[in-house]
PDB file of C-alpha atoms in Angstrom:
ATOM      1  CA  UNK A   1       0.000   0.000   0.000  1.00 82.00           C
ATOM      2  CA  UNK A   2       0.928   3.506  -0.354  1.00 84.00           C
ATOM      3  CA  UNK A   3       2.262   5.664   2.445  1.00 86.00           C
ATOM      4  CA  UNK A   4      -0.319   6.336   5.154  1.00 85.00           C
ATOM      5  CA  UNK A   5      -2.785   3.203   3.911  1.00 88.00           C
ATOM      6  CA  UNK A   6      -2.076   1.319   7.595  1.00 87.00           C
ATOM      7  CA  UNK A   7       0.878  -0.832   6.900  1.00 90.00           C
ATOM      8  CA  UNK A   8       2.796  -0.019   9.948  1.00 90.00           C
ATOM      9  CA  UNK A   9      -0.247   0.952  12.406  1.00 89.00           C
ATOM     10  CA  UNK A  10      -1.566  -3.041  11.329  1.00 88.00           C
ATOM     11  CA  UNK A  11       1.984  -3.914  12.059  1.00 88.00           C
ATOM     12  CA  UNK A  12       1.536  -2.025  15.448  1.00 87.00           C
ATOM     13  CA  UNK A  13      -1.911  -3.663  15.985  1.00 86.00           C
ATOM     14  CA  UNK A  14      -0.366  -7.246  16.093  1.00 84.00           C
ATOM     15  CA  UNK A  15       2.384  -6.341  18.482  1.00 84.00           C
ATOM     16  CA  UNK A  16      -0.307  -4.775  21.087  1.00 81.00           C
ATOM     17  CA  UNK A  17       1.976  -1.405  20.263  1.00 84.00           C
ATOM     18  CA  UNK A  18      -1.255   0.096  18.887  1.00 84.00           C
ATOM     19  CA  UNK A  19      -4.688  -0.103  20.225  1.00 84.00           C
ATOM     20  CA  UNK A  20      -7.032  -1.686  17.531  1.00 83.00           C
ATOM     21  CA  UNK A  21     -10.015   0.241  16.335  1.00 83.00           C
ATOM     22  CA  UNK A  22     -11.619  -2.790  14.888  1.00 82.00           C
ATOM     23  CA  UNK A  23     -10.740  -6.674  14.100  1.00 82.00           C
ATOM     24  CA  UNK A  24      -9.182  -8.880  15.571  1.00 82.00           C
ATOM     25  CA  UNK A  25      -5.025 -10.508  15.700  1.00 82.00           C
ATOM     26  CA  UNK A  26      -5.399 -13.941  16.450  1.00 80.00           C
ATOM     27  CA  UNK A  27      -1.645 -15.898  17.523  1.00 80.00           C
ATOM     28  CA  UNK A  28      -1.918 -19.646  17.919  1.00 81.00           C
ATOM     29  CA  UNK A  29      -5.903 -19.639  17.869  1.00 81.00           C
ATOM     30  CA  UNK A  30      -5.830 -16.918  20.484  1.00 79.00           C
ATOM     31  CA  UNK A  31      -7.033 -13.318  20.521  1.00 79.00           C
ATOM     32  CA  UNK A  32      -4.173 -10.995  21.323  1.00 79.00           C
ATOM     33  CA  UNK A  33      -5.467  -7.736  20.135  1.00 78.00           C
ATOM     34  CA  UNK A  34      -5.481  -4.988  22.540  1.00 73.00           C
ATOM     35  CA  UNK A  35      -3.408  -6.808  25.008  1.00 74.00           C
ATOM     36  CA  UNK A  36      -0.871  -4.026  25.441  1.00 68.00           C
ATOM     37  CA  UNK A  37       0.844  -4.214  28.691  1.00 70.00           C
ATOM     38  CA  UNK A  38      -1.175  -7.155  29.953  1.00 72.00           C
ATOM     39  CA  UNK A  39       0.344  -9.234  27.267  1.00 71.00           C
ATOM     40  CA  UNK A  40       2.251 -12.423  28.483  1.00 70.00           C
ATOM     41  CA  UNK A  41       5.617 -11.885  28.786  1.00 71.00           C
ATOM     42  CA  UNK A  42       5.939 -15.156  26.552  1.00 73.00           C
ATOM     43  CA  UNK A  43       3.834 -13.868  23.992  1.00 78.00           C
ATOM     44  CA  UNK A  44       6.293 -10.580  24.071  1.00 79.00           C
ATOM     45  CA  UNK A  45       9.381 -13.282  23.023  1.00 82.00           C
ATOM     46  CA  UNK A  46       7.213 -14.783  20.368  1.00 87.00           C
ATOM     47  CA  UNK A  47       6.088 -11.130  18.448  1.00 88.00           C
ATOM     48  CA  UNK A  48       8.929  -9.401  17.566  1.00 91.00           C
ATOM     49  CA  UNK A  49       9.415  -6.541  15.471  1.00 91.00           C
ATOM     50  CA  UNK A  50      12.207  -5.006  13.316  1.00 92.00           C
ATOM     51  CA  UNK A  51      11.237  -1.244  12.588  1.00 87.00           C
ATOM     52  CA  UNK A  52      12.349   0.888   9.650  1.00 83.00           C
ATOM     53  CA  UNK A  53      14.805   3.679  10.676  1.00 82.00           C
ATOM     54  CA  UNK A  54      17.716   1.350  12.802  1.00 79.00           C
ATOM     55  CA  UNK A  55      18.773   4.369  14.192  1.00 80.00           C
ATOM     56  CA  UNK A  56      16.355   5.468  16.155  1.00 85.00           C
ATOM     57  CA  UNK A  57      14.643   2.044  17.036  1.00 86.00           C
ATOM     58  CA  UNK A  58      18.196   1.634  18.657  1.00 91.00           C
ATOM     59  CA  UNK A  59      19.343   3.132  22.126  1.00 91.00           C
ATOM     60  CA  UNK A  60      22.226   5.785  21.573  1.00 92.00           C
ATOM     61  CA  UNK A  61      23.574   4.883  25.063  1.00 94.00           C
ATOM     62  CA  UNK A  62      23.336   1.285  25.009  1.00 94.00           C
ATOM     63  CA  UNK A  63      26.320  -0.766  23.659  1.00 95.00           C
ATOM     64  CA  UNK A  64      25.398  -3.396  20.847  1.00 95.00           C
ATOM     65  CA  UNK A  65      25.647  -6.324  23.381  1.00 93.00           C
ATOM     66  CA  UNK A  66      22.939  -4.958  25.964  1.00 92.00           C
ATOM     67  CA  UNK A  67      20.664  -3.559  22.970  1.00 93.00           C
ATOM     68  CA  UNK A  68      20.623  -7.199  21.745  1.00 93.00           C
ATOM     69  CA  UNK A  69      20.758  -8.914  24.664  1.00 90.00           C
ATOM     70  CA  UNK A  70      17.370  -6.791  26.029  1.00 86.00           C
ATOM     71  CA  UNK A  71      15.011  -9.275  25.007  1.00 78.00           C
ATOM     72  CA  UNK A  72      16.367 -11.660  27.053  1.00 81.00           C
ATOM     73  CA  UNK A  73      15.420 -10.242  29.902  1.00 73.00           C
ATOM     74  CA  UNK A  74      11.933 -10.365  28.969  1.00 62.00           C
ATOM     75  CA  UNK A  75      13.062 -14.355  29.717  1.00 62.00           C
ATOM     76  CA  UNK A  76      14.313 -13.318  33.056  1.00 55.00           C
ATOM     77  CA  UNK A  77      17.667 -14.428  32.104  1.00 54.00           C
ATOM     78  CA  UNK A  78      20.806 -12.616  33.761  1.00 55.00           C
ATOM     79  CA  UNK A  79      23.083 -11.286  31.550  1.00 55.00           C
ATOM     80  CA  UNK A  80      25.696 -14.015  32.240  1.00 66.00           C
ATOM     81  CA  UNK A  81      28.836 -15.701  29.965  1.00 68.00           C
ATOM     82  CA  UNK A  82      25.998 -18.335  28.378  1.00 80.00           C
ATOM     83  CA  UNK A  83      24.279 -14.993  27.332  1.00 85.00           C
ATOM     84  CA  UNK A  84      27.454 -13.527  26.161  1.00 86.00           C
ATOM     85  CA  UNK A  85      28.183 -16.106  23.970  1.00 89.00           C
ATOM     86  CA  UNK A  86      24.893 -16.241  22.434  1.00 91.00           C
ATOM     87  CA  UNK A  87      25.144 -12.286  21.851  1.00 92.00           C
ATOM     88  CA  UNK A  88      27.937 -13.653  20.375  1.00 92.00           C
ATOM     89  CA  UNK A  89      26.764 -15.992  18.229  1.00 94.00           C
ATOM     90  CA  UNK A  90      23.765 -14.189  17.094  1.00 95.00           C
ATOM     91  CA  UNK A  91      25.778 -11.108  15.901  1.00 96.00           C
ATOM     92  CA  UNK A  92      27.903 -13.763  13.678  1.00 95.00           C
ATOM     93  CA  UNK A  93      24.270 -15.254  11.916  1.00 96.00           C
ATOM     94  CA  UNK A  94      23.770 -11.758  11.560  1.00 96.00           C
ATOM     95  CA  UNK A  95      27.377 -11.017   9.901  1.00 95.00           C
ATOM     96  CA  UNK A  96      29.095  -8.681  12.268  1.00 95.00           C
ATOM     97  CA  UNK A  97      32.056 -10.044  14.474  1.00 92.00           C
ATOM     98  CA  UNK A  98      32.527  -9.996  17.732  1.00 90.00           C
ATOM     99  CA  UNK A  99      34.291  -6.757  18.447  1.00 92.00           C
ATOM    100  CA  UNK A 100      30.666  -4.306  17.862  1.00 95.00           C
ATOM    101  CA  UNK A 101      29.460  -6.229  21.125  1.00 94.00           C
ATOM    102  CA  UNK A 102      31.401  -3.131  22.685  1.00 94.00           C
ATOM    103  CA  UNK A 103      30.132  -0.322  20.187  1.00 95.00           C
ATOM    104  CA  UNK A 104      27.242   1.855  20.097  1.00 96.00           C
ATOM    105  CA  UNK A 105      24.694   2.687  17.523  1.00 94.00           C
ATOM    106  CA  UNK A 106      26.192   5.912  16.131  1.00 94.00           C
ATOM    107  CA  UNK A 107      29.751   4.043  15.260  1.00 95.00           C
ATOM    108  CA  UNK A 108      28.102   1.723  12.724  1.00 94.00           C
ATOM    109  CA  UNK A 109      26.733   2.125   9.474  1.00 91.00           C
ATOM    110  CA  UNK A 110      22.694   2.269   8.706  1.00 89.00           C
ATOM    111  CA  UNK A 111      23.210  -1.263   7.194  1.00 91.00           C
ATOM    112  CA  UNK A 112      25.079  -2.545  10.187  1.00 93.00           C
ATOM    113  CA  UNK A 113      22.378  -0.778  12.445  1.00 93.00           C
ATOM    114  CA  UNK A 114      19.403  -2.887  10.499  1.00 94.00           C
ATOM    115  CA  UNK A 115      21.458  -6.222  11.540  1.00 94.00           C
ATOM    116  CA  UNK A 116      21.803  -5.483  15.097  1.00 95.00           C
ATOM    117  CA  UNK A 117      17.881  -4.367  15.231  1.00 94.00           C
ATOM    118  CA  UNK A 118      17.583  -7.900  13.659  1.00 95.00           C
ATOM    119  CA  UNK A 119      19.917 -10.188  15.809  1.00 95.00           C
ATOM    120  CA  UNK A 120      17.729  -8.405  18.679  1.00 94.00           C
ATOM    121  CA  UNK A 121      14.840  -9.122  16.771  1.00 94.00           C
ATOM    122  CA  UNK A 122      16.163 -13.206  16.253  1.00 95.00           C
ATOM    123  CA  UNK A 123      17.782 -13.808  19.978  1.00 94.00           C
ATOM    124  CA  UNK A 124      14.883 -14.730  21.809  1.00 91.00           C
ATOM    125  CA  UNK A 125      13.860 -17.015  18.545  1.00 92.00           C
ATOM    126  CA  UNK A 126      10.709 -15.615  18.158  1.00 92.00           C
ATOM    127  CA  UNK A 127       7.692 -17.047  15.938  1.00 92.00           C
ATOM    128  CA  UNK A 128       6.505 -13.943  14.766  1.00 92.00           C
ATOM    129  CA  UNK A 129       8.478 -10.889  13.344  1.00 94.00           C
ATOM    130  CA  UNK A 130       6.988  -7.641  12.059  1.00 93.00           C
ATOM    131  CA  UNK A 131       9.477  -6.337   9.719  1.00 93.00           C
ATOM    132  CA  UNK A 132       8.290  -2.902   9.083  1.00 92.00           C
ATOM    133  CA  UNK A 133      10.296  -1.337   6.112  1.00 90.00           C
ATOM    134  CA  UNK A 134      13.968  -2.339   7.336  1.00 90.00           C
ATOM    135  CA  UNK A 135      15.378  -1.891   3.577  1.00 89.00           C
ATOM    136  CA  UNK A 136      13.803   1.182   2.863  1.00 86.00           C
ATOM    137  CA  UNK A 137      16.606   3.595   4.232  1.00 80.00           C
ATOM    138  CA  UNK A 138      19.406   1.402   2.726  1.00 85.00           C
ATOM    139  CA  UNK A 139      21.094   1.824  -0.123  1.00 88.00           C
ATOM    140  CA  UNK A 140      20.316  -0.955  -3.049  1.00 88.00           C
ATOM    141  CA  UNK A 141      23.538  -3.136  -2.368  1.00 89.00           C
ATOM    142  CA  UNK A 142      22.627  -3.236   1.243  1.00 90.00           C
ATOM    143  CA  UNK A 143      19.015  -3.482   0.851  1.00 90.00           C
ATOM    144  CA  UNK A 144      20.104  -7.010  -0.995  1.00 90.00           C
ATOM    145  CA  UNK A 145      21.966  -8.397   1.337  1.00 93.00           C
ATOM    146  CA  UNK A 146      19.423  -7.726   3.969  1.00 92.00           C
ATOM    147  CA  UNK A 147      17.123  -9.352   2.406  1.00 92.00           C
ATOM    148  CA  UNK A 148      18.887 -12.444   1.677  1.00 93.00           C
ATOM    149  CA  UNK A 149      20.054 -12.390   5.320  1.00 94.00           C
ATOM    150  CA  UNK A 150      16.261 -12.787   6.477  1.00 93.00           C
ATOM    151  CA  UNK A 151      15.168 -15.600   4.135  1.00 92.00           C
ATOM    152  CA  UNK A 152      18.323 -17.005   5.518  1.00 94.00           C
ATOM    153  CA  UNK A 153      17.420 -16.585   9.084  1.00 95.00           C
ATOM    154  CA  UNK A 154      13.800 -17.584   8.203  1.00 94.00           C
ATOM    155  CA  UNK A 155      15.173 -20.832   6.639  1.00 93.00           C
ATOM    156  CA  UNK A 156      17.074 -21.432   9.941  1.00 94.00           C
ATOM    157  CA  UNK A 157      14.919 -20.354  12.659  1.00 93.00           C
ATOM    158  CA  UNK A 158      11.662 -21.285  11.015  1.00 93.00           C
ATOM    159  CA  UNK A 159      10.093 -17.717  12.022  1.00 94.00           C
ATOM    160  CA  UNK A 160       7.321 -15.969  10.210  1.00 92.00           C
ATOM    161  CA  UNK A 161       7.259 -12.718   8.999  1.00 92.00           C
ATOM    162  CA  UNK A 162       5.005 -10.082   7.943  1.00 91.00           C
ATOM    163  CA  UNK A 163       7.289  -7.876   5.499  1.00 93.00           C
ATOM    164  CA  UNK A 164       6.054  -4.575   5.000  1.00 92.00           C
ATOM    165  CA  UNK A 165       7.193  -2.048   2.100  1.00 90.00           C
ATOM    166  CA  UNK A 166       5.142  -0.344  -0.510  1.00 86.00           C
ATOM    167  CA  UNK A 167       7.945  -1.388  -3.140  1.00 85.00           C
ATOM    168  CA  UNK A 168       6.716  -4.193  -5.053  1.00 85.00           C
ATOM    169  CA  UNK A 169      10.527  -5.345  -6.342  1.00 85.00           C
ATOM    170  CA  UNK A 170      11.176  -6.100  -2.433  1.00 88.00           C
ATOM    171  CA  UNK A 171       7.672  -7.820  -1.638  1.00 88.00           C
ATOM    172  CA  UNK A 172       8.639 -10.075  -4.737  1.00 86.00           C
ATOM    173  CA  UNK A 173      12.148 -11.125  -3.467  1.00 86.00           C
ATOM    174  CA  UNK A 174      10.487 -12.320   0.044  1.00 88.00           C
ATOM    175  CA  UNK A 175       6.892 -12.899   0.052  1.00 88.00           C
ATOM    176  CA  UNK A 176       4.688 -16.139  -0.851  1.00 89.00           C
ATOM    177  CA  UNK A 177       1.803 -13.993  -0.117  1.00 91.00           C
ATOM    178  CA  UNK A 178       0.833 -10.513  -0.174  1.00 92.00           C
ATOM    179  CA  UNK A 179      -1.799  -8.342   0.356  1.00 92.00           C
ATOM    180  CA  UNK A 180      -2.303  -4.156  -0.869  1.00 92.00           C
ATOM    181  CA  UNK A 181      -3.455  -1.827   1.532  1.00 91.00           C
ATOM    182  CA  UNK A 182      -5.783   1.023   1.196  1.00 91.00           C
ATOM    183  CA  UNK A 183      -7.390   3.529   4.029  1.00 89.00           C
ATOM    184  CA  UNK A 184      -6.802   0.981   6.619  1.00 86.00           C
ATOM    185  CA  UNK A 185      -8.181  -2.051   4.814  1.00 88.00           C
ATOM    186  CA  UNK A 186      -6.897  -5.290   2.550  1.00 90.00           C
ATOM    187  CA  UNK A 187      -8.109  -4.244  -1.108  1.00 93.00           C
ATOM    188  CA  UNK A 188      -6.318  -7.212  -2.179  1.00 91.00           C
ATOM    189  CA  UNK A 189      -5.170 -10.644  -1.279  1.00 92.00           C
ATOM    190  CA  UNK A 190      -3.040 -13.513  -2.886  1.00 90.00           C
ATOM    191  CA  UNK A 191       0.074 -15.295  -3.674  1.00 88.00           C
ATOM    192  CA  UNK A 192       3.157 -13.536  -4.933  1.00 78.00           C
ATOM    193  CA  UNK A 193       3.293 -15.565  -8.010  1.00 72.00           C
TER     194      UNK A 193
END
């Protein structure tokens, strides 16, 4: 859909960041709209979202390690060396090394930014990922290898995603099905091919 037709508010809707006006999100056979804060904290790790502009979905005063390492706190987890490691780890799926555990946001590039919003996104191995634009603000090179980074992670991790972008060359490279947006509403539904 075009700018302003919903795409991110619907987005919003599913992740109880909005307040729905009308409908329903349903996860695993249950209603979950208009949870907000009273939503389970293990429905939190299983809706995940990556938002469009990495730098300002991402803390200025956090290092890299505790931005991607929040989520698992939503798992009550302590920040221990097993966590470490699997900071670790997921910045290496995500194809940065080791040494930006120690950076912050400002020191890395926009494309570099949109992998540590999605290693945060992928730590707490969600089922459900809202990916709300995250190539839009990249340049065309990076925007590729983004995008071949999720279907990779996808493949992995076995996560869906709801892709969102009003440019129909991305929807193409990662969506089986798609539906257009207009004023709020699904004008149209089907399968990418």
């Amino acid at each position: 859909g075009e700018s302003g037709s919903g795409k991110t508010t619907l987005g919003r809707v599913i992740l109880g960041l909005t307040k729905s006006q009308a409908g329903r999100a349903l996860h695993n056979g249950a209603d979950i709209t208009n949870l907000g804060k009273k939503m389970p904290k293990r429905l939190r790790k299983d809706l995940q979202m990556v938002f469009q502009d990495p730098f300002s979905s991402l803390d200025p005063r956090m290092r890299i390690s505790a931005i991607i390492g929040e989520g698992l706190r939503l798992q009550d987890k302590q920040l221990s060396t097993d966590t470490q490691r699997l900071i670790g780890k997921t910045l290496a799926e995500v194809g940065l090394d080791a040494s930006f555990k120690d950076r912050f946001p400002h020191e890395l590039s926009g494309g570099q930014r949109q992998r540590v919003c999605i290693a945060r996104a992928i730590i707490v191995r969600p089922e459900f990922i809202v990916a709300d634009e995250p190539v839009s603000a990249l340049d065309v090179t990076v925007q590729s290898q983004i995008l071949k980074l999720i279907k990779k992670l996808q493949e992995k991790y076995g996560f869906t995603y709801c892709f969102i972008s009003h440019d129909l060359g991305v929807i193409e490279q990662v969506a089986d099905n798609v539906a257009v947006m207009y004023r709020g509403r699904f004008v149209e539904t089907g399968s990418r091919n």
